[in-house]
Coordinates of C-alpha atoms in Angstrom, one line a residue:
Chain X
X1 CA 0.0 0.1 0.1
X2 CA 3.1 2.0 0.5
X3 CA 3.6 2.3 -3.1
X4 CA 4.4 5.6 -4.7
X5 CA 2.9 6.8 -7.8
X6 CA 4.7 8.5 -10.5
X7 CA 3.2 11.7 -11.9
X8 CA 2.2 10.1 -15.1
X9 CA 0.5 7.2 -13.3
X10 CA -1.2 9.8 -10.6
X11 CA -2.2 12.1 -13.8
X12 CA -3.5 9.1 -16.0
X13 CA -5.2 7.6 -13.0
X14 CA -7.0 11.0 -12.2
X15 CA -8.1 11.5 -15.7
X16 CA -9.3 8.2 -16.0
X17 CA -11.2 8.4 -12.7
X18 CA -13.1 11.5 -14.2
X19 CA -13.7 9.6 -17.6
X20 CA -15.1 6.7 -15.2
X21 CA -17.6 9.2 -13.6
X22 CA -18.7 10.6 -16.7
X23 CA -19.2 7.4 -18.6
X24 CA -19.3 4.7 -16.1
X25 CA -20.7 1.9 -18.5
X26 CA -17.5 2.1 -20.3
X27 CA -15.4 0.9 -17.4
X28 CA -17.9 -1.6 -16.0
X29 CA -16.7 -4.5 -17.9
X30 CA -13.2 -3.8 -16.6
X31 CA -13.8 -3.6 -13.1
X32 CA -12.1 -1.1 -10.7
X33 CA -8.6 -2.5 -10.5
X34 CA -7.9 -2.5 -14.3
X35 CA -7.4 0.1 -16.5
X36 CA -9.2 -0.2 -19.8
X37 CA -6.9 -0.1 -22.7
X38 CA -7.1 2.5 -25.5
X39 CA -8.0 1.7 -28.8
X40 CA -5.0 2.2 -31.1
X41 CA -4.4 1.9 -34.7
X42 CA -1.4 0.8 -36.7
X43 CA 0.7 3.1 -39.0
X44 CA 0.8 1.0 -42.0
X45 CA 4.3 2.0 -43.2
X46 CA 5.9 1.0 -39.7
X47 CA 3.7 -0.6 -37.5
X48 CA 4.0 2.0 -35.0
X49 CA 0.3 2.1 -32.9
X50 CA -1.1 5.6 -32.5
X51 CA -4.3 6.5 -30.2
X52 CA -7.4 6.6 -32.2
X53 CA -8.4 9.9 -30.9
X54 CA -6.0 12.9 -31.5
X55 CA -6.5 16.4 -31.4
X56 CA -7.1 19.3 -33.8
X57 CA -6.3 23.2 -33.2
X58 CA -8.3 24.8 -35.8
X59 CA -9.8 28.1 -34.2
X60 CA -9.6 26.4 -30.8
X61 CA -6.2 27.1 -30.1
X62 CA -5.8 30.6 -31.9
X63 CA -6.0 32.6 -28.7
X64 CA -3.0 35.0 -29.3
X65 CA -1.1 35.8 -26.2
X66 CA -4.3 35.9 -23.8
X67 CA -2.8 34.6 -20.6
X68 CA -6.2 33.4 -19.3
X69 CA -7.1 31.7 -22.7
X70 CA -3.8 30.2 -22.8
X71 CA -4.1 28.6 -19.5
X72 CA -7.8 27.1 -20.7
X73 CA -6.4 25.8 -23.6
X74 CA -3.3 24.1 -21.5
X75 CA -6.1 22.5 -19.6
X76 CA -7.6 21.0 -22.5
X77 CA -4.4 19.5 -23.4
X78 CA -3.5 18.4 -20.1
X79 CA -6.8 16.3 -20.2
X80 CA -6.1 15.2 -23.7
X81 CA -2.8 13.5 -22.5
X82 CA -4.2 12.5 -19.2
X83 CA -6.8 10.4 -21.2
X84 CA -4.1 8.7 -23.4
X85 CA -4.1 11.1 -26.4
X86 CA -0.9 11.9 -28.4
X87 CA -1.5 13.0 -31.9
X88 CA -2.0 16.9 -32.2
X89 CA -2.2 18.5 -35.3
X90 CA -1.7 22.1 -36.3
X91 CA -0.8 24.1 -39.3
X92 CA 0.7 27.5 -40.2
X93 CA -2.6 28.7 -41.2
X94 CA -4.0 28.5 -37.8
X95 CA -2.8 31.8 -36.6
X96 CA -1.4 31.8 -33.3
X97 CA -2.0 28.0 -32.6
X98 CA 1.5 26.9 -32.8
X99 CA 2.7 29.4 -30.6
X100 CA -0.3 28.5 -27.9
X101 CA 0.6 25.1 -28.6
X102 CA 4.3 25.6 -27.7
X103 CA 3.3 27.6 -24.4
X104 CA 1.0 24.9 -23.2
X105 CA 3.5 22.2 -24.0
X106 CA 6.0 24.2 -22.0
X107 CA 3.7 24.3 -19.1
X108 CA 3.0 20.6 -19.1
X109 CA 6.4 19.3 -20.0
X110 CA 4.5 16.4 -21.8
X111 CA 6.6 16.3 -25.3
X112 CA 7.6 13.0 -24.6
X113 CA 3.6 11.8 -25.1
X114 CA 3.4 14.0 -28.2
X115 CA 3.0 12.9 -31.5
X116 CA 3.7 16.2 -33.1
X117 CA 1.8 16.7 -36.9
X118 CA 2.0 20.2 -38.6
X119 CA 1.3 21.3 -42.0
X120 CA 3.3 23.1 -44.7
X121 CA 1.0 25.9 -46.0
X122 CA 2.9 28.1 -48.5
X123 CA 2.5 29.0 -52.3
X124 CA 6.5 29.1 -52.3
X125 CA 7.5 25.3 -53.1
X126 CA 11.2 26.3 -52.1
X127 CA 10.2 27.5 -48.4
X128 CA 9.2 24.0 -47.2
X129 CA 12.0 23.5 -44.8
X130 CA 12.0 27.3 -43.8
X131 CA 8.4 26.8 -42.7
X132 CA 9.1 23.3 -41.1
X133 CA 11.7 25.0 -38.9
X134 CA 9.6 28.1 -37.8
X135 CA 7.0 25.7 -37.0
X136 CA 9.4 23.4 -35.0
X137 CA 10.6 26.5 -33.0
X138 CA 7.1 27.3 -32.1
X139 CA 6.3 23.9 -30.7
X140 CA 9.5 23.5 -29.2
X141 CA 10.1 20.1 -30.5
X142 CA 13.3 18.1 -31.7
X143 CA 11.6 17.4 -34.8
X144 CA 7.9 16.8 -36.2
X145 CA 6.7 12.8 -36.4
X146 CA 4.5 14.1 -39.3
X147 CA 4.5 16.6 -42.0
X148 CA 1.6 17.1 -44.3
X149 CA 1.3 19.4 -47.4
X150 CA -1.7 21.6 -46.5
X151 CA -4.5 21.3 -49.0
X152 CA -2.2 20.2 -51.9
X153 CA -0.7 23.7 -51.9
X154 CA 2.2 23.4 -53.9
X155 CA 2.4 19.7 -53.2
X156 CA 4.7 18.8 -55.8
X157 CA 7.8 20.8 -54.6
X158 CA 6.8 20.7 -50.9
X159 CA 6.7 16.9 -51.4
X160 CA 10.1 16.3 -53.1
X161 CA 11.9 18.2 -50.2
X162 CA 9.8 16.3 -47.5
X163 CA 11.2 13.0 -49.0
X164 CA 14.5 14.3 -48.7
X165 CA 13.9 15.4 -45.0
X166 CA 12.3 12.1 -44.1
X167 CA 15.4 10.2 -45.8
X168 CA 17.8 12.6 -43.7
X169 CA 15.6 11.7 -40.6
X170 CA 14.5 15.4 -40.0
X171 CA 10.9 13.9 -40.1
X172 CA 9.5 10.9 -39.5
X173 CA 6.3 10.6 -41.7
X174 CA 5.1 12.7 -44.4
X175 CA 1.5 13.2 -45.9
X176 CA -1.2 15.2 -47.5
X177 CA -4.3 17.0 -46.5
X178 CA -7.6 18.0 -47.6
X179 CA -10.7 19.0 -46.1
X180 CA -14.3 19.6 -46.7
X181 CA -14.5 16.7 -49.5
X182 CA -12.3 19.1 -52.0
X183 CA -10.0 18.0 -54.7
X184 CA -10.5 14.3 -54.2
X185 CA -9.8 13.3 -57.6
X186 CA -6.3 14.9 -57.7
X187 CA -5.7 13.7 -54.0
X188 CA -6.5 10.1 -55.2
X189 CA -4.0 10.5 -58.0
X190 CA -1.3 11.8 -55.3
X191 CA -2.2 8.9 -53.3
X192 CA -1.7 6.3 -56.3
X193 CA 1.9 7.8 -57.3
X194 CA 3.8 9.3 -54.4
X195 CA 5.0 7.2 -51.2
X196 CA 3.1 8.7 -48.7
X197 CA 2.6 7.7 -45.0
X198 CA -0.2 9.5 -44.0
X199 CA -3.3 11.0 -45.6
X200 CA -5.7 13.7 -43.8
X201 CA -9.1 14.3 -45.2
X202 CA -12.5 15.0 -43.9
X203 CA -15.0 12.3 -42.9
X204 CA -18.1 12.1 -40.7
X205 CA -21.3 10.4 -40.7
X206 CA -22.7 13.0 -43.0
X207 CA -19.8 13.8 -45.2
X208 CA -18.8 10.1 -46.3
X209 CA -17.6 10.8 -49.8
X210 CA -14.3 9.3 -48.8
X211 CA -15.9 5.8 -48.5
X212 CA -16.0 5.8 -52.2
X213 CA -12.3 6.3 -53.2
X214 CA -10.1 7.6 -50.5
X215 CA -10.4 5.1 -47.8
X216 CA -10.1 2.0 -49.6
X217 CA -7.1 3.5 -51.9
X218 CA -5.5 4.1 -48.4
X219 CA -5.9 0.5 -47.3
X220 CA -4.6 -0.8 -50.6
X221 CA -1.7 1.6 -50.4
X222 CA -1.1 0.9 -47.0
X223 CA -1.2 4.7 -46.0
X224 CA -2.4 6.0 -42.6
X225 CA -5.7 8.0 -42.2
X226 CA -6.2 11.2 -40.2
X227 CA -9.8 12.3 -40.1
X228 CA -10.4 16.3 -39.8
X229 CA -13.9 17.8 -39.0
X230 CA -15.2 14.7 -37.4
X231 CA -18.1 16.8 -35.8
X232 CA -18.6 18.7 -39.1
X233 CA -17.0 22.0 -37.7
X234 CA -19.5 21.5 -34.8
X235 CA -22.7 21.4 -36.6
X236 CA -23.6 17.9 -35.9
X237 CA -23.9 18.8 -32.3
X238 CA -26.0 21.6 -33.3
X239 CA -28.5 19.3 -35.6
X240 CA -28.6 16.3 -33.3
X241 CA -27.6 16.9 -29.7
X242 CA -31.0 17.7 -28.7
X243 CA -32.3 14.2 -30.3
X244 CA -32.0 10.9 -28.0
X245 CA -29.2 8.6 -28.9
X246 CA -30.8 5.5 -30.7
X247 CA -32.0 2.7 -28.0
X248 CA -29.4 0.5 -29.3
X249 CA -26.5 2.9 -28.6
X250 CA -25.1 1.0 -25.8
X251 CA -24.5 -2.1 -28.0
X252 CA -22.2 0.0 -30.3
X253 CA -20.3 1.2 -27.2
X254 CA -22.0 4.5 -27.4
X255 CA -23.2 6.6 -24.4
X256 CA -22.9 10.2 -25.7
X257 CA -23.2 11.9 -29.1
X258 CA -19.6 12.7 -29.2
X259 CA -18.9 9.1 -29.1
X260 CA -21.4 8.4 -31.7
X261 CA -19.6 10.5 -34.1
X262 CA -16.2 9.8 -33.0
X263 CA -16.6 5.8 -33.0
X264 CA -18.4 5.8 -36.3
X265 CA -15.1 7.2 -37.8
X266 CA -12.5 5.6 -36.1
X267 CA -14.5 2.0 -36.4
X268 CA -13.5 2.2 -40.5
X269 CA -10.8 -0.1 -40.9
X270 CA -8.8 2.4 -43.0
X271 CA -8.9 5.0 -40.5
X272 CA -5.8 5.6 -38.1
X273 CA -7.0 8.3 -36.0
X274 CA -9.8 11.2 -35.8
X275 CA -8.9 14.6 -34.6
X276 CA -11.8 16.7 -32.9
X277 CA -10.8 20.2 -31.8
X278 CA -12.5 21.7 -28.6
X279 CA -11.7 24.8 -26.4
X280 CA -13.6 22.7 -23.5
X281 CA -12.4 20.2 -20.9
X282 CA -15.7 18.6 -20.5
X283 CA -15.7 18.2 -24.5
X284 CA -12.5 16.7 -24.3
X285 CA -13.3 14.4 -21.7
X286 CA -16.4 13.3 -23.8
X287 CA -14.2 13.1 -27.1
X288 CA -11.6 10.9 -25.2
X289 CA -14.2 8.5 -24.1
X290 CA -14.6 7.4 -27.5
X291 CA -11.1 5.8 -27.5
X292 CA -12.3 3.4 -24.6
X293 CA -14.4 0.4 -24.8
X294 CA -16.4 -1.2 -27.8
X295 CA -16.6 -0.2 -31.4
X296 CA -19.2 -0.5 -33.7
X297 CA -19.2 -3.1 -36.4
X298 CA -19.9 -2.5 -39.9
X299 CA -23.6 -3.6 -39.6
X300 CA -23.9 -1.1 -36.6
X301 CA -22.2 1.9 -38.4
X302 CA -25.0 1.3 -41.2
X303 CA -27.7 1.7 -38.6
X304 CA -25.8 4.9 -37.3
X305 CA -25.8 6.5 -40.6
X306 CA -29.4 5.6 -41.1
X307 CA -30.4 6.9 -37.7
X308 CA -29.0 10.4 -38.3
X309 CA -30.5 10.5 -41.6
X310 CA -33.9 9.6 -39.9
X311 CA -33.7 12.6 -37.5
Chain O
X1 CA -10.2 32.5 -59.4
X2 CA -12.2 30.8 -61.9
X3 CA -11.4 27.5 -59.8
X4 CA -14.8 26.3 -58.9
X5 CA -13.2 25.0 -55.7
X6 CA -13.7 28.4 -54.3
X7 CA -17.4 28.5 -54.7
X8 CA -17.4 25.8 -52.3
X9 CA -16.0 27.8 -49.5
X10 CA -18.4 29.7 -46.7
X11 CA -17.4 32.8 -44.7
X12 CA -17.1 30.1 -41.9
X13 CA -14.5 28.4 -43.5
X14 CA -12.0 31.5 -43.2
X15 CA -12.7 32.3 -39.6
X16 CA -9.8 31.4 -37.7
X17 CA -10.9 32.2 -34.1
X18 CA -13.9 31.9 -32.0
X19 CA -16.3 34.6 -30.5
X20 CA -14.9 34.2 -27.0
X21 CA -11.5 34.8 -28.1
X22 CA -12.4 37.7 -30.3
X23 CA -14.8 39.4 -27.4
X24 CA -11.9 38.8 -24.9
X25 CA -9.6 41.3 -27.0
X26 CA -11.9 44.1 -25.5
X27 CA -11.5 43.2 -22.0
X28 CA -7.6 42.9 -22.5
X29 CA -7.1 46.0 -24.4
X30 CA -9.2 47.7 -21.4
X31 CA -7.1 45.9 -19.0
X32 CA -3.7 46.7 -20.4
X33 CA -4.6 50.4 -20.9
X34 CA -6.0 51.1 -17.5
X35 CA -6.5 53.8 -16.6
X36 CA -6.1 55.8 -19.6
X37 CA -10.0 55.4 -20.3
X38 CA -10.1 58.1 -17.7
X39 CA -8.9 60.6 -20.3
X40 CA -9.9 59.0 -23.4
X41 CA -13.7 58.9 -22.4
X42 CA -14.0 62.8 -21.5
X43 CA -12.2 63.6 -24.5
X44 CA -14.4 61.7 -26.7
X45 CA -17.3 63.3 -25.2
X46 CA -16.3 67.0 -25.7
X47 CA -15.5 66.6 -29.3
X48 CA -19.1 67.9 -30.5
X49 CA -18.7 70.8 -28.3
X50 CA -15.3 71.4 -29.9
X51 CA -16.4 70.7 -33.4
X52 CA -19.4 73.3 -33.0
X53 CA -17.1 76.3 -31.7
X54 CA -16.4 79.0 -34.4
X55 CA -12.6 79.6 -33.4
X56 CA -10.5 77.3 -35.7
X57 CA -8.5 76.1 -32.7
X58 CA -11.1 74.1 -31.3
X59 CA -12.0 72.7 -34.7
X60 CA -8.5 71.7 -35.0
X61 CA -8.4 69.9 -31.8
X62 CA -11.5 68.0 -32.3
X63 CA -10.0 66.6 -35.3
X64 CA -6.9 66.0 -33.5
X65 CA -8.7 63.7 -31.3
X66 CA -10.5 62.0 -34.1
X67 CA -7.0 61.5 -35.6
X68 CA -5.9 59.9 -32.5
X69 CA -8.5 57.7 -32.1
X70 CA -7.8 56.2 -35.6
X71 CA -4.2 55.6 -34.8
X72 CA -4.9 54.2 -31.5
X73 CA -7.6 51.8 -32.5
X74 CA -5.5 50.9 -35.5
X75 CA -2.1 50.5 -34.2
X76 CA -3.6 49.1 -31.0
X77 CA -6.2 46.9 -31.3
X78 CA -6.3 46.0 -34.9
X79 CA -2.4 45.5 -35.1
X80 CA -1.5 44.4 -31.8
X81 CA -4.4 42.6 -30.4
X82 CA -6.6 41.5 -33.3
X83 CA -3.9 40.6 -35.4
X84 CA -2.8 38.2 -33.3
X85 CA -5.5 35.9 -34.2
X86 CA -6.4 37.2 -37.7
X87 CA -3.3 38.3 -40.0
X88 CA -5.8 40.6 -42.4
X89 CA -6.4 42.9 -39.5
X90 CA -3.1 43.9 -39.4
X91 CA -3.2 45.4 -42.7
X92 CA -6.7 47.1 -41.7
X93 CA -5.0 48.0 -38.7
X94 CA -2.2 50.1 -40.7
X95 CA -4.5 51.5 -43.0
X96 CA -6.3 53.1 -39.8
X97 CA -3.2 54.5 -38.9
X98 CA -2.5 56.0 -42.2
X99 CA -6.4 57.7 -42.0
X100 CA -5.4 58.9 -38.7
X101 CA -2.5 60.7 -40.4
X102 CA -4.6 62.0 -42.8
X103 CA -6.8 63.4 -40.5
X104 CA -4.4 64.8 -38.4
X105 CA -2.9 66.7 -41.6
X106 CA -6.5 67.8 -42.3
X107 CA -6.6 69.2 -38.7
X108 CA -3.4 71.2 -39.0
X109 CA -4.5 72.9 -42.6
X110 CA -8.1 73.1 -42.2
X111 CA -9.7 71.7 -38.8
X112 CA -12.9 70.2 -38.5
X113 CA -15.4 71.0 -40.8
X114 CA -17.7 73.8 -39.9
X115 CA -21.4 72.1 -39.2
X116 CA -24.5 73.3 -40.8
X117 CA -26.1 76.0 -39.0
X118 CA -29.1 74.8 -36.8
X119 CA -27.7 71.2 -36.7
X120 CA -25.0 71.1 -34.2
X121 CA -27.4 70.0 -31.8
X122 CA -28.2 66.8 -34.0
X123 CA -24.3 66.4 -34.2
X124 CA -24.0 66.0 -31.0
X125 CA -26.7 64.0 -30.2
X126 CA -25.6 61.4 -33.1
X127 CA -22.0 61.5 -32.0
X128 CA -22.8 61.2 -27.9
X129 CA -25.3 58.1 -29.1
X130 CA -22.5 56.7 -31.0
X131 CA -19.6 57.3 -28.1
X132 CA -22.2 56.5 -25.5
X133 CA -24.3 53.9 -26.6
X134 CA -22.4 51.7 -29.0
X135 CA -19.5 50.5 -26.7
X136 CA -22.3 48.4 -25.0
X137 CA -22.8 46.2 -27.8
X138 CA -19.7 44.2 -27.0
X139 CA -21.0 43.9 -23.3
X140 CA -24.5 43.0 -24.4
X141 CA -23.0 40.2 -26.8
X142 CA -20.4 38.7 -24.3
X143 CA -22.3 39.4 -21.2
X144 CA -19.2 40.9 -19.5
X145 CA -18.9 44.7 -18.5
X146 CA -15.2 44.4 -19.0
X147 CA -15.5 44.3 -22.6
X148 CA -16.8 47.7 -23.0
X149 CA -15.8 48.8 -26.8
X150 CA -14.4 52.5 -26.2
X151 CA -14.1 55.1 -28.9
X152 CA -10.6 55.3 -29.5
X153 CA -9.5 52.1 -28.5
X154 CA -11.8 50.1 -30.4
X155 CA -12.3 50.5 -34.1
X156 CA -15.9 49.8 -34.7
X157 CA -17.1 52.4 -32.4
X158 CA -14.1 54.8 -33.4
X159 CA -15.1 54.5 -37.4
X160 CA -19.0 54.8 -36.4
X161 CA -18.5 58.0 -34.6
X162 CA -16.2 59.6 -36.5
X163 CA -17.8 59.1 -40.4
X164 CA -20.0 62.0 -39.1
X165 CA -17.3 64.2 -39.6
X166 CA -16.7 63.1 -43.1
X167 CA -19.6 64.3 -45.1
X168 CA -18.5 67.8 -44.0
X169 CA -15.2 67.8 -46.0
X170 CA -15.2 68.9 -49.6
X171 CA -15.8 66.3 -52.3
X172 CA -12.1 65.1 -53.0
X173 CA -11.5 64.9 -49.1
X174 CA -14.6 63.3 -48.8
X175 CA -13.8 60.5 -51.3
X176 CA -10.3 60.4 -50.1
X177 CA -11.6 59.4 -46.5
X178 CA -14.3 57.2 -47.5
X179 CA -12.2 53.8 -48.6
X180 CA -11.1 53.0 -45.1
X181 CA -14.4 53.0 -43.2
X182 CA -16.1 51.2 -46.0
X183 CA -13.4 48.6 -45.8
X184 CA -13.8 48.4 -42.4
X185 CA -17.7 48.2 -42.5
X186 CA -17.3 45.1 -45.2
X187 CA -14.5 43.5 -43.3
X188 CA -16.3 43.7 -39.8
X189 CA -19.8 42.7 -41.3
X190 CA -18.2 39.6 -42.6
X191 CA -16.4 39.1 -39.4
X192 CA -19.4 39.3 -37.2
X193 CA -21.6 37.5 -39.6
X194 CA -19.2 34.6 -39.6
X195 CA -18.9 34.5 -35.8
X196 CA -22.5 34.8 -35.5
X197 CA -22.4 37.5 -33.1
X198 CA -25.5 39.2 -33.9
X199 CA -25.3 42.2 -31.7
X200 CA -22.2 43.4 -33.1
X201 CA -23.9 43.5 -36.6
X202 CA -25.4 46.9 -35.4
X203 CA -21.9 48.5 -35.5
X204 CA -21.4 48.5 -39.0
X205 CA -25.3 49.3 -39.4
X206 CA -24.5 52.1 -37.4
X207 CA -21.3 53.4 -39.3
X208 CA -23.5 53.2 -42.6
X209 CA -26.3 55.7 -40.8
X210 CA -23.4 57.8 -39.2
X211 CA -21.8 58.3 -42.7
X212 CA -25.4 59.4 -44.2
X213 CA -26.2 61.6 -41.0
X214 CA -22.9 63.2 -41.7
X215 CA -23.6 64.2 -45.2
X216 CA -27.3 65.5 -43.9
X217 CA -25.4 67.4 -41.1
X218 CA -22.6 69.1 -43.5
X219 CA -23.6 72.8 -44.6
X220 CA -25.3 72.9 -47.8
X221 CA -23.5 74.7 -50.8
X222 CA -24.3 78.6 -50.7
X223 CA -27.0 79.5 -53.0
X224 CA -25.4 81.2 -56.2
X225 CA -26.0 84.9 -55.9
X226 CA -27.5 86.8 -58.6
X227 CA -25.4 88.9 -61.3
X228 CA -26.6 92.2 -59.4
X229 CA -25.2 91.3 -55.9
X230 CA -22.2 89.3 -57.4
X231 CA -21.2 93.0 -58.7
X232 CA -18.4 94.2 -56.5
X233 CA -17.6 97.5 -58.2
X234 CA -18.3 101.0 -57.1
X235 CA -21.8 101.6 -56.9
X236 CA -23.7 104.7 -58.6
X237 CA -26.5 106.2 -57.1

């Protein structure tokens, strides 16, 4: 009984206690003494297993130098790490988000738990390294785990440089991104012809265009998939939160709408992780609950689609 | 620009920040500049009195106050606060400082335009409504009294009040002073629309109303005198 807990164990324990209070059904099957195992997915190119729920920073971490809001976002990031999160995604396009992220990481001292993913977002195809270095300084990391070409902007030049950077060990993985279902044709052609580790795209219970071509192609080509806009920019909550969950939600491992939307996504076999963004600790707890417990099977996923369509 | 992908973007897609973060900017600038508000508020309130005086020195001072308000709200709020979370605000902030410089030059060379005789009361009423009532829109929107958006510190109220004076200048100066307020009206309308901060949409609306009121308040051109009265030569009786 006199065993000392490390800070990490204490934080994870405290976080999971909060999660258990929030979603007790998740933990019932594991008893009180055994921590549940988070859902992880392998990156096809290396086999590295990543937590299935990551964190986006679009809008939510762009708070400038406001000390109060930086402290609030630091609490959100702490909650994310406490619940077993790792993948954090950002972009130079997101205003002050990278600076805020760096300050939050400084405050938490949690870079060892981080899978750092950002993007290259410039039309100047010769500025890849310069922008990556600028982002690296803001994040305060030794190197990025993943660098992605944002929305295919100048992708030819950037991708060549990223390949060279990966070969030199300056970055571990490379990828490309799109959002809102844009430019899927060109996106697929790049997936077919380029040695990508990751793609990032929009996929959720209503925006399912990726199911037709991109997700099967990712499986076929062994490319990891990060899913952005899992809540359709929050509009899924605005549309459906006042509605009841289906009676069979528990069978699919779902106890909240956040779990409903996220588990629908991460249950797809091609998906590596989803990256919801939030500025609220409570919402982060809800999001991270989707990384635990049962996942819906394919039949249940189809029922999920039919259910939201019926509302 | 002919790329059809652009058509699929909405205003919300360009928004990089949330309403909470935007409204906090007003609280932060109020906190950082305290207690200068104790000087800024009385100065904003005496502008109508100064502008209505016949002596040019007062009308120069009135325009100096307005010029300083543009420079402060542009260089302060837009460049240093809003620009941190929304890079286009930096460019608009510099445009505000240029506009402030222009107004300062006009203050030195001409002073504040003369108000239409008999309408100084209306000018004072419009001006005071702008600098006293409009600052509360951010408070109503956020529910936080600390977010009061004062004339001289926040761009919306500064523009809404000061365009009252623009109509009083001559045609060339009027058109020279118009682009920045109109740009601000368009930019702020798009921002507030995307943020869904409905109360703040009243600010650009008030600015347009103020611009119209400013033209109405400006002195009407003097009626052209007849040829007999225009004759200034020696009079023979």
